[in-house]
Coordinates of C-alpha atoms and ligand atoms in Angstrom, one line a residue:
M1 CA -76.5 -1.6 83.7
H2 CA -78.2 -4.0 81.3
S3 CA -79.6 -3.0 78.0
T4 CA -83.5 -3.2 77.6
M5 CA -83.0 -4.9 74.1
M6 CA -84.3 -8.2 73.0
D7 CA -82.1 -11.1 72.8
F8 CA -82.5 -11.8 69.1
P9 CA -80.2 -14.5 67.9
L10 CA -78.4 -13.8 64.4
T11 CA -79.3 -16.8 62.4
L12 CA -79.9 -17.8 58.8
A13 CA -83.3 -18.9 59.8
H14 CA -84.4 -15.3 60.0
V15 CA -82.8 -14.5 56.5
F16 CA -84.6 -17.6 55.0
R17 CA -88.2 -16.8 56.6
R18 CA -87.7 -13.0 55.4
A19 CA -86.8 -14.3 51.9
A20 CA -90.1 -16.1 51.6
R21 CA -92.2 -13.4 53.2
L22 CA -91.0 -10.6 51.4
F23 CA -89.6 -11.9 48.2
G24 CA -91.5 -15.0 47.2
A25 CA -91.7 -13.9 43.5
T26 CA -88.1 -13.1 43.1
E27 CA -86.3 -15.3 40.4
V28 CA -83.6 -17.9 40.7
V29 CA -82.5 -19.2 37.3
S30 CA -79.8 -22.0 37.1
R31 CA -78.2 -23.6 34.0
L32 CA -78.3 -27.2 33.9
P33 CA -75.8 -29.6 32.3
D34 CA -77.7 -29.5 29.0
K35 CA -77.2 -25.7 29.2
S36 CA -81.1 -25.3 29.3
L37 CA -82.3 -22.8 32.0
H38 CA -84.1 -23.9 35.1
R39 CA -86.2 -21.1 36.6
Y40 CA -88.3 -20.8 39.9
H41 CA -88.9 -18.2 42.4
Y42 CA -88.0 -17.7 46.1
R43 CA -91.3 -19.4 47.2
D44 CA -90.4 -22.5 45.4
F45 CA -86.8 -22.2 46.8
H46 CA -88.1 -21.7 50.3
Y47 CA -90.7 -24.5 50.1
R48 CA -88.1 -27.1 48.6
A49 CA -85.3 -26.1 51.2
A50 CA -87.4 -26.4 54.0
A51 CA -88.4 -29.9 52.7
L52 CA -84.9 -30.8 52.5
G53 CA -84.3 -29.8 56.0
G54 CA -87.5 -31.9 57.1
A55 CA -86.2 -34.9 55.2
L56 CA -82.8 -34.6 56.8
Q57 CA -84.2 -34.4 60.3
A58 CA -86.3 -37.5 59.4
M59 CA -83.2 -39.3 58.8
G60 CA -82.3 -39.2 62.7
L61 CA -79.1 -36.9 62.4
K62 CA -78.4 -34.9 65.4
P63 CA -77.9 -31.1 65.6
G64 CA -74.6 -30.1 64.4
D65 CA -74.2 -33.2 62.1
R66 CA -72.4 -32.3 58.9
I67 CA -74.0 -32.6 55.4
A68 CA -71.6 -32.7 52.6
T69 CA -72.5 -31.4 49.1
L70 CA -70.6 -32.1 45.8
M71 CA -72.5 -29.9 43.5
W72 CA -72.2 -27.1 40.9
N73 CA -73.8 -23.6 41.5
H74 CA -77.6 -24.2 40.9
Y75 CA -81.0 -24.1 42.7
A76 CA -80.5 -27.4 44.5
H77 CA -77.3 -26.3 46.0
L78 CA -79.1 -23.0 47.0
E79 CA -81.6 -25.2 48.8
A80 CA -78.9 -27.1 50.6
Y81 CA -77.3 -23.8 51.6
F82 CA -80.4 -22.9 53.8
G83 CA -82.1 -26.1 54.4
I84 CA -79.2 -27.7 56.0
P85 CA -78.5 -25.0 58.5
C86 CA -81.8 -24.0 59.1
A87 CA -82.6 -27.6 60.1
G88 CA -79.9 -27.4 62.7
F89 CA -77.0 -29.2 60.6
V90 CA -73.8 -28.0 59.2
L91 CA -73.5 -27.4 55.3
H92 CA -70.0 -28.7 54.2
T93 CA -69.3 -27.7 50.6
L94 CA -66.9 -30.3 49.1
N95 CA -64.5 -28.8 46.5
L96 CA -65.0 -30.9 43.5
R97 CA -61.8 -29.8 41.6
L98 CA -59.7 -31.6 44.3
H99 CA -57.9 -34.8 43.9
P100 CA -60.6 -37.6 44.9
D101 CA -58.4 -38.9 47.7
D102 CA -58.3 -35.3 49.1
I103 CA -62.0 -35.0 48.8
A104 CA -62.3 -38.3 50.7
F105 CA -59.6 -37.1 53.5
I106 CA -61.8 -34.0 53.9
A107 CA -65.0 -35.7 54.1
Q108 CA -63.7 -38.2 56.6
H109 CA -61.9 -35.6 58.8
A110 CA -65.1 -33.4 58.8
G111 CA -67.2 -36.4 59.7
D112 CA -69.8 -35.9 57.1
R113 CA -72.7 -38.3 57.5
V114 CA -74.7 -37.5 54.4
L115 CA -73.7 -36.5 50.9
I116 CA -75.7 -34.7 48.3
V117 CA -74.3 -35.0 44.8
D118 CA -75.2 -33.9 41.5
D119 CA -75.9 -36.8 39.2
V120 CA -73.3 -35.5 36.7
L121 CA -70.8 -35.6 39.5
L122 CA -71.3 -39.3 40.3
P123 CA -68.4 -40.6 38.3
L124 CA -66.2 -38.2 40.5
Y125 CA -68.0 -39.6 43.7
E126 CA -67.1 -43.1 42.3
K127 CA -63.5 -42.4 42.3
F128 CA -63.5 -42.1 46.1
R129 CA -66.6 -43.8 47.4
G130 CA -64.6 -46.6 48.9
K131 CA -62.5 -44.1 51.0
A132 CA -65.4 -42.0 52.4
H133 CA -68.3 -43.4 54.5
F134 CA -71.5 -41.5 54.1
E135 CA -74.5 -43.2 55.7
R136 CA -76.7 -41.9 52.9
V137 CA -76.0 -40.6 49.3
I138 CA -78.6 -38.3 47.9
V139 CA -78.5 -37.9 44.2
V140 CA -79.8 -34.6 42.5
P141 CA -81.1 -35.6 39.1
L142 CA -80.0 -32.6 37.5
S143 CA -79.6 -34.2 33.9
G144 CA -83.1 -35.8 34.3
A145 CA -81.9 -39.5 34.2
A146 CA -83.5 -41.8 36.6
V147 CA -81.4 -42.2 39.9
A148 CA -79.7 -45.6 40.2
A149 CA -80.7 -48.0 43.1
G150 CA -78.8 -47.6 46.2
Y151 CA -78.9 -44.0 46.3
D152 CA -81.7 -41.6 47.6
D153 CA -83.5 -39.5 44.9
Y154 CA -83.3 -35.9 45.9
E155 CA -86.6 -35.1 44.1
Q156 CA -88.3 -38.1 45.8
L157 CA -87.0 -37.0 49.1
I158 CA -88.4 -33.6 49.0
A159 CA -91.6 -34.6 47.7
A160 CA -92.3 -37.2 50.6
A161 CA -90.6 -35.0 53.3
P162 CA -92.2 -34.2 56.6
S163 CA -92.4 -30.5 57.5
L164 CA -89.5 -28.7 58.8
A165 CA -89.2 -28.8 62.7
S166 CA -87.7 -25.4 63.0
P167 CA -85.1 -25.7 66.0
V168 CA -84.1 -23.0 68.3
L169 CA -80.7 -22.1 66.9
D170 CA -78.0 -20.5 68.8
E171 CA -76.2 -17.8 66.9
N172 CA -73.1 -19.2 67.7
A173 CA -73.8 -22.7 66.5
A174 CA -72.0 -24.0 63.4
A175 CA -73.8 -23.3 60.2
G176 CA -71.3 -24.3 57.5
M177 CA -67.8 -25.5 56.9
C178 CA -65.3 -25.1 54.2
Y179 CA -61.6 -26.5 53.8
T180 CA -59.0 -24.4 52.5
S181 CA -57.6 -25.6 49.2
G182 CA -54.4 -26.5 50.8
T183 CA -52.0 -24.4 48.8
T184 CA -50.2 -24.1 52.1
G185 CA -50.2 -27.6 53.3
R186 CA -53.1 -30.1 54.1
P187 CA -56.5 -28.8 54.0
K188 CA -57.9 -27.2 57.0
G189 CA -61.4 -27.1 58.0
V190 CA -63.1 -23.6 59.1
V191 CA -66.4 -23.9 60.8
Y192 CA -68.8 -20.7 60.1
S193 CA -71.3 -19.9 62.6
H194 CA -74.7 -18.6 62.0
R195 CA -73.9 -15.3 63.5
A196 CA -70.6 -15.0 61.3
L197 CA -72.6 -15.7 58.2
V198 CA -75.2 -13.3 59.0
L199 CA -72.9 -10.4 60.1
H200 CA -70.8 -11.1 56.9
S201 CA -74.0 -10.7 54.6
M202 CA -74.9 -7.2 56.3
A203 CA -71.4 -6.2 55.8
S204 CA -71.2 -7.5 52.4
A205 CA -74.4 -5.8 51.3
M206 CA -73.2 -2.3 52.4
G207 CA -72.7 0.5 49.7
D208 CA -69.1 0.8 50.2
T209 CA -68.5 -3.2 50.1
L210 CA -70.4 -5.0 47.4
A211 CA -73.6 -2.7 47.3
L212 CA -76.0 -5.4 46.9
T213 CA -79.7 -4.6 46.6
Q214 CA -83.1 -6.3 45.7
S215 CA -82.7 -4.7 42.2
D216 CA -79.6 -6.6 41.4
S217 CA -79.3 -9.7 39.4
L218 CA -76.4 -11.6 40.9
C219 CA -74.2 -14.1 39.2
P220 CA -71.9 -15.8 41.4
V221 CA -69.4 -17.5 39.2
V222 CA -67.0 -18.4 42.0
P223 CA -68.3 -21.8 43.0
M224 CA -70.5 -22.5 45.7
F225 CA -67.9 -25.0 47.0
H226 CA -65.3 -22.2 47.4
V227 CA -65.8 -20.2 50.6
N228 CA -69.6 -20.5 50.2
A229 CA -69.1 -18.5 46.8
W230 CA -67.7 -15.7 48.9
G231 CA -71.1 -15.6 51.0
L232 CA -73.0 -14.3 47.9
P233 CA -76.0 -16.8 48.2
F234 CA -76.4 -15.7 51.8
T235 CA -76.1 -12.0 50.9
G236 CA -78.2 -12.4 47.9
V237 CA -81.1 -14.1 49.5
M238 CA -80.9 -11.6 52.6
V239 CA -81.3 -8.7 50.2
G240 CA -83.8 -10.5 48.0
C241 CA -82.1 -10.1 44.6
K242 CA -82.3 -12.3 41.4
L243 CA -79.9 -15.1 41.4
V244 CA -78.4 -16.4 38.4
L245 CA -76.4 -19.5 38.9
P246 CA -74.2 -20.8 35.9
G247 CA -74.2 -24.7 36.8
P248 CA -71.3 -26.5 35.2
H249 CA -70.8 -24.1 32.4
L250 CA -68.1 -21.6 33.1
D251 CA -66.6 -20.7 29.9
A252 CA -66.5 -17.3 28.7
V253 CA -69.1 -17.5 25.9
S254 CA -71.6 -19.5 28.3
L255 CA -71.3 -16.9 30.9
L256 CA -71.5 -13.8 28.5
D257 CA -74.6 -15.3 27.1
L258 CA -75.9 -15.7 30.5
Y259 CA -75.2 -12.2 31.6
Q260 CA -77.0 -10.8 28.5
S261 CA -80.2 -13.1 28.7
E262 CA -80.4 -12.6 32.6
R263 CA -79.5 -9.1 32.6
V264 CA -77.0 -9.7 35.3
T265 CA -75.9 -6.5 37.2
F266 CA -73.2 -8.2 39.5
T267 CA -70.9 -11.1 39.1
A268 CA -67.9 -12.5 40.9
G269 CA -65.0 -15.0 40.2
V270 CA -61.2 -15.3 40.2
P271 CA -58.9 -13.7 37.8
T272 CA -58.6 -16.6 35.4
I273 CA -62.3 -16.4 34.7
W274 CA -62.0 -12.7 34.0
M275 CA -59.1 -13.1 31.5
G276 CA -61.2 -15.7 29.4
I277 CA -64.2 -13.3 29.5
L278 CA -61.9 -10.3 28.4
Q279 CA -60.4 -12.4 25.5
A280 CA -63.9 -13.2 24.3
L281 CA -65.2 -9.7 24.5
E282 CA -62.2 -8.3 22.7
K283 CA -62.5 -10.9 19.9
N284 CA -66.1 -9.9 19.4
P285 CA -67.1 -6.8 21.1
A286 CA -70.4 -6.5 19.4
Q287 CA -71.5 -10.0 20.4
W288 CA -73.1 -9.0 23.7
T289 CA -75.0 -6.4 25.3
L290 CA -74.4 -6.4 28.8
T291 CA -76.0 -4.3 31.5
P292 CA -73.7 -1.0 31.3
G293 CA -71.4 -0.7 34.4
M294 CA -72.2 -4.4 35.5
R295 CA -70.0 -5.0 38.7
M296 CA -67.5 -7.7 38.7
V297 CA -65.8 -8.6 41.9
V298 CA -62.5 -9.8 41.4
G299 CA -60.6 -11.8 44.2
G300 CA -58.8 -15.1 45.1
A301 CA -55.8 -13.8 43.6
A302 CA -54.6 -10.4 42.4
A303 CA -56.5 -8.4 39.8
S304 CA -53.9 -6.4 37.6
E305 CA -54.4 -2.7 36.8
T306 CA -54.1 -3.8 33.2
M307 CA -57.4 -5.9 33.8
I308 CA -59.3 -3.2 35.4
R309 CA -58.5 -0.7 32.6
A310 CA -59.3 -3.2 30.1
F311 CA -62.9 -3.8 31.5
D312 CA -63.5 -0.3 32.0
R313 CA -63.1 0.2 28.1
H314 CA -66.1 -2.3 27.9
N315 CA -68.0 -0.4 30.6
L316 CA -67.8 -3.1 33.1
R317 CA -66.6 -2.3 36.5
V318 CA -64.0 -4.4 38.3
L319 CA -64.2 -4.3 42.1
H320 CA -60.8 -5.7 43.4
A321 CA -61.3 -7.6 46.7
W322 CA -59.3 -9.6 49.2
G323 CA -60.2 -12.4 51.5
M324 CA -59.5 -16.0 52.7
T325 CA -61.4 -19.4 53.6
E326 CA -60.5 -18.2 57.3
T327 CA -62.1 -14.7 56.8
T328 CA -65.5 -15.9 55.4
P329 CA -64.0 -14.4 53.2
L330 CA -64.8 -10.8 53.1
G331 CA -61.8 -8.8 54.2
T332 CA -61.2 -5.7 51.9
T333 CA -62.9 -4.2 48.9
A334 CA -60.9 -1.5 46.7
H335 CA -63.7 1.3 46.4
L336 CA -62.4 4.9 45.8
K337 CA -62.8 7.1 49.0
H338 CA -65.0 10.3 48.5
S339 CA -61.9 12.2 49.2
L340 CA -59.8 10.6 46.4
Q341 CA -62.3 11.2 43.8
S342 CA -60.7 14.4 42.4
L343 CA -57.2 12.5 41.9
S344 CA -56.0 11.8 38.3
D345 CA -57.1 8.8 36.4
D346 CA -53.8 7.1 36.8
E347 CA -53.7 7.6 40.6
K348 CA -57.3 6.4 40.9
Y349 CA -56.3 3.1 39.1
G350 CA -53.5 2.8 41.4
Y351 CA -56.0 2.7 44.5
R352 CA -58.5 0.6 42.6
S353 CA -55.7 -2.0 41.8
K354 CA -54.9 -2.3 45.4
Q355 CA -56.9 -5.0 47.6
G356 CA -58.7 -2.1 49.4
L357 CA -60.2 -1.0 52.5
P358 CA -61.2 -3.2 55.3
A359 CA -65.0 -3.9 55.7
P360 CA -66.5 -2.7 58.9
F361 CA -65.7 -5.0 61.7
V362 CA -62.6 -6.1 59.9
E363 CA -59.3 -5.1 61.7
L364 CA -56.0 -5.4 59.9
R365 CA -52.4 -4.8 60.8
A366 CA -49.2 -5.5 58.7
M367 CA -46.4 -6.9 61.4
T368 CA -42.7 -6.8 60.9
D369 CA -40.1 -8.2 63.0
D370 CA -39.9 -4.7 64.8
G371 CA -43.7 -4.4 65.6
E372 CA -46.7 -3.1 63.5
A373 CA -45.7 -1.5 59.9
P374 CA -46.5 2.3 59.8
W375 CA -49.2 2.9 57.4
D376 CA -47.0 4.4 54.8
G377 CA -47.7 2.3 51.8
T378 CA -44.1 1.1 51.5
T379 CA -43.4 -0.9 54.7
M380 CA -44.3 -4.5 54.1
G381 CA -45.3 -6.7 56.9
E382 CA -47.4 -9.9 57.6
L383 CA -51.1 -9.2 57.2
Q384 CA -52.9 -10.0 60.4
V385 CA -56.7 -9.7 60.9
R386 CA -59.3 -10.2 63.6
G387 CA -63.1 -9.6 63.5
P388 CA -66.5 -11.4 64.2
W389 CA -66.2 -13.5 60.9
I390 CA -62.5 -14.5 61.3
A391 CA -61.8 -18.0 62.1
A392 CA -60.3 -18.6 65.7
G393 CA -59.3 -22.0 64.9
Y394 CA -59.5 -24.9 62.7
H395 CA -61.9 -27.8 62.9
E396 CA -60.0 -30.5 64.9
L397 CA -56.5 -29.3 64.3
P398 CA -55.1 -27.9 67.5
A399 CA -51.4 -28.2 66.0
E400 CA -52.3 -25.3 63.9
D401 CA -52.4 -22.7 66.7
D402 CA -49.4 -20.8 65.4
K403 CA -51.7 -19.5 62.7
W404 CA -52.8 -17.0 65.6
T405 CA -51.1 -14.6 67.6
A406 CA -50.7 -14.5 71.3
D407 CA -53.0 -11.3 71.3
G408 CA -55.6 -13.0 69.2
W409 CA -55.0 -12.1 65.6
F410 CA -55.0 -14.4 62.6
R411 CA -51.9 -14.6 60.7
T412 CA -53.0 -14.6 56.9
G413 CA -49.9 -15.6 55.6
D414 CA -50.0 -12.8 53.3
V415 CA -47.3 -10.0 52.9
A416 CA -49.0 -6.4 52.6
T417 CA -48.5 -2.6 52.7
I418 CA -51.1 -0.4 54.3
D419 CA -51.1 3.2 53.1
A420 CA -51.9 6.5 54.9
E421 CA -55.6 6.1 53.5
G422 CA -55.8 2.7 54.8
Y423 CA -55.7 0.9 51.6
V424 CA -54.1 -2.8 51.9
K425 CA -51.8 -3.9 49.0
I426 CA -51.0 -7.4 49.0
T427 CA -47.3 -7.8 47.9
D428 CA -46.7 -11.6 48.3
R429 CA -47.5 -14.7 50.3
T430 CA -44.9 -15.1 52.9
K431 CA -43.5 -18.1 51.2
D432 CA -43.4 -16.4 47.8
L433 CA -41.5 -13.6 49.0
I434 CA -38.0 -12.9 47.2
K435 CA -35.3 -11.8 49.1
S436 CA -32.3 -10.3 47.1
G437 CA -29.2 -9.0 48.9
G438 CA -31.3 -8.5 52.1
E439 CA -34.0 -6.6 50.3
W440 CA -37.6 -7.7 49.7
I441 CA -39.0 -7.9 46.0
S442 CA -42.6 -8.2 45.6
S443 CA -43.4 -10.8 43.1
L444 CA -46.9 -9.5 42.7
D445 CA -46.0 -6.0 41.8
L446 CA -43.5 -7.5 39.0
E447 CA -46.2 -9.9 37.7
N448 CA -48.6 -6.8 37.3
A449 CA -46.0 -5.0 35.7
L450 CA -45.4 -7.7 33.4
V451 CA -49.1 -8.3 32.3
A452 CA -49.2 -4.6 31.2
H453 CA -47.0 -5.6 28.4
P454 CA -49.2 -6.0 25.1
A455 CA -47.6 -9.7 24.3
V456 CA -47.9 -11.0 27.8
L457 CA -50.8 -13.0 28.8
E458 CA -49.9 -14.2 32.2
A459 CA -46.7 -13.9 34.6
A460 CA -45.5 -15.7 37.5
V461 CA -42.2 -14.5 39.4
I462 CA -40.6 -16.7 41.8
G463 CA -37.3 -16.4 43.8
V464 CA -34.4 -18.6 42.6
A465 CA -31.3 -19.3 44.8
H466 CA -28.4 -17.2 43.7
P467 CA -24.6 -17.5 44.5
K468 CA -24.2 -13.7 45.4
W469 CA -27.7 -12.1 46.1
D470 CA -29.2 -15.3 48.1
E471 CA -32.3 -15.2 45.7
R472 CA -33.0 -13.5 42.4
P473 CA -36.4 -13.1 40.6
L474 CA -37.1 -15.3 37.7
A475 CA -39.9 -14.5 35.4
V476 CA -42.2 -17.3 34.1
I477 CA -44.1 -15.8 31.0
V478 CA -47.2 -17.0 28.9
L479 CA -47.4 -15.2 25.7
K480 CA -50.8 -14.3 24.2
A481 CA -51.8 -16.4 21.3
G482 CA -49.8 -15.2 18.0
A483 CA -47.8 -12.5 20.1
Q484 CA -43.9 -12.3 20.3
T485 CA -41.4 -10.6 22.4
D486 CA -38.3 -11.4 24.0
E487 CA -36.2 -11.0 27.3
Q488 CA -34.5 -7.7 26.0
A489 CA -37.9 -6.2 25.3
L490 CA -39.4 -7.1 28.5
R491 CA -36.5 -5.8 30.4
A492 CA -36.6 -2.4 28.6
F493 CA -40.5 -2.4 29.2
L494 CA -39.9 -2.7 33.1
A495 CA -36.9 -0.4 33.3
P496 CA -38.8 3.0 33.6
K497 CA -41.4 1.3 36.3
L498 CA -39.3 -0.4 38.8
A499 CA -36.1 -0.3 40.8
K500 CA -33.2 -1.7 38.8
F501 CA -32.6 -4.6 41.2
W502 CA -36.2 -5.6 40.9
I503 CA -36.1 -6.5 37.3
P504 CA -35.7 -10.2 37.0
D505 CA -32.4 -11.8 35.9
A506 CA -34.1 -14.4 33.7
F507 CA -37.3 -14.6 31.6
V508 CA -38.6 -18.1 30.6
F509 CA -41.4 -18.6 28.1
V510 CA -43.7 -21.5 28.7
P511 CA -47.2 -22.5 27.3
E512 CA -49.0 -22.3 30.7
I513 CA -48.6 -21.7 34.4
P514 CA -49.9 -24.5 36.7
R515 CA -52.8 -23.3 39.0
T516 CA -54.7 -24.7 42.1
S517 CA -58.2 -25.8 41.9
T518 CA -59.1 -22.2 43.0
G519 CA -57.1 -20.4 40.3
K520 CA -54.1 -19.6 42.3
M521 CA -50.7 -19.9 40.7
L522 CA -48.8 -22.8 41.9
K523 CA -45.6 -21.2 42.7
A524 CA -44.1 -24.0 44.8
T525 CA -44.4 -26.2 41.6
L526 CA -42.6 -23.4 39.6
R527 CA -39.8 -23.3 42.2
E528 CA -39.5 -27.0 42.2
R529 CA -39.1 -26.8 38.5
F530 CA -36.6 -24.1 38.5
R531 CA -34.6 -25.4 41.5
E532 CA -31.5 -26.2 39.5
W533 CA -31.6 -23.0 37.3
H534 CA -28.1 -21.9 36.5
W535 CA -27.6 -18.2 36.4
P536 CA -25.7 -17.1 33.3
Ligands
LIG601 P1 -55.9 -21.0 50.1 O1 -55.4 -20.3 51.3 O2 -56.1 -22.4 50.5 O3 -55.1 -20.9 48.8 P2 -57.9 -19.2 49.9 O4 -59.1 -19.4 48.9 O5 -58.5 -19.2 51.4 O6 -57.4 -20.6 49.7 O7 -57.1 -18.1 49.6 C1 -56.9 -17.0 50.2 C2 -55.7 -16.5 49.7 O8 -55.7 -16.0 48.4 C3 -55.1 -14.9 50.3 O9 -54.5 -15.5 51.6 C4 -54.2 -14.5 49.4 O10 -53.1 -14.9 49.1 C5 -55.1 -14.8 48.2 N1 -55.9 -13.8 47.5 C6 -57.1 -13.5 47.8 N2 -57.6 -12.4 47.3 C7 -56.4 -11.9 46.7 C8 -56.3 -10.7 45.9 N3 -57.3 -9.9 45.6 N4 -55.1 -10.2 45.6 C9 -54.1 -11.1 46.0 N5 -54.1 -12.3 46.5 C10 -55.5 -12.6 46.9

């Protein structure tokens, strides 16, 4: 029997039309390079994004052609987010923090035909222009300076654009693409369909995931070149909320000023951003009046319980989330189940610092050598995932097929436990696991325990070869400014909390831990550095 429902495609074109119809007066605020604030409304955004789409169509591009962006978070990038896919093209966000050679490689591999670039990022573009071959380069005059000859001026293009010929979009057609940051080898391209982005937005907005509504003032600090700023520009426009885009100013004081002036209710970013914010707040607690209970999504790397507790003291509510480029990225969020509300505070923090419960339509399992791990909160296995916004392959990289199981699950490369309530806890990445005397040790658990020490700012724990135990943990520690402690004190601090064999055999104090462009600790670099380590 056939259903009697309409065949209505799930595309961003609907989200775009709806935003203009219903929320024309909603504000979009962007911080510009000179720190001034650019303000306009959804109706302006809609008009300009449609004009961008029309201008691109007039260039003679084919449906499905890739348009690259090299941009910070601001109104013009938002226009690209909708103007490009709604005109039938594919938005390809380039990560401006990568090495210029990698950016060129990625643009070539993706087959990008056009580049849209912020004028303040032209010096970066100059570093790889010889290696990438865009047919047109469109410059956004963010700083107000005139656009040099040889480039298209974004503003002139929009002013002169023919109207957008809205194509009939297939929901499974490509809308966007993003490359993984290459922590685990060379960058791989993930292509998002309209359908995946729409379903991802719907699930993200739900009350038990991100709970976004039109009353929110949403500030994605996570860059729009990093997994579509976790889909927040799409979700925000779908619900019709105010958008606050921080431009290139991502230091703690600039962000706190913006949160205050724009009455931000919801923000999102990686832990390194929040550590800076926390330090600024602790130093000058009275300087800012923030929205009480402002929600802060922390993802991309683990949020420690220490951090979650510290923000609670400022009446700011951390929501821990896990995801990947390949999962669009929403996978899990750590809300407390209703049935757990009566637990003690300590137990609640235990759940909130896990990575959380899978969103609807995300299915997860942890696999061991002997099959699926029981949901007992202790058995570690490789986290595998499937769902309508999970990648089924990489752009033109068939050789990476081993990332998917024979029965169709994506192998995340993360190691996790799942507890009886369904909360996922990431314990490591597969390649970061420490195996000591045949037993696994979780480097993430150790790191979280270490940053709970008042003198410790950051900690990375790596496995180093050991003659007797195969591998033993070595802790690399960054102390807070002016703070002091030593190996003995740290051992004594960890002893009551962890199994004896988990306690690192060595503690090394360093000024800084190397990180990737997306804020993840570069453990491979640390392992290389301590390869010749001699255990006492
Ligand atoms: P890449 O895989 O290239 O580093 P992604 O941005 O796709 O870039 O990173 C996804 C990875 O980040 C996950 O597989 C996981 O290892 C890590 N990650 C993301 N969120 C969390 C989190 N909340 N806790 C711990 N690790 C996380």
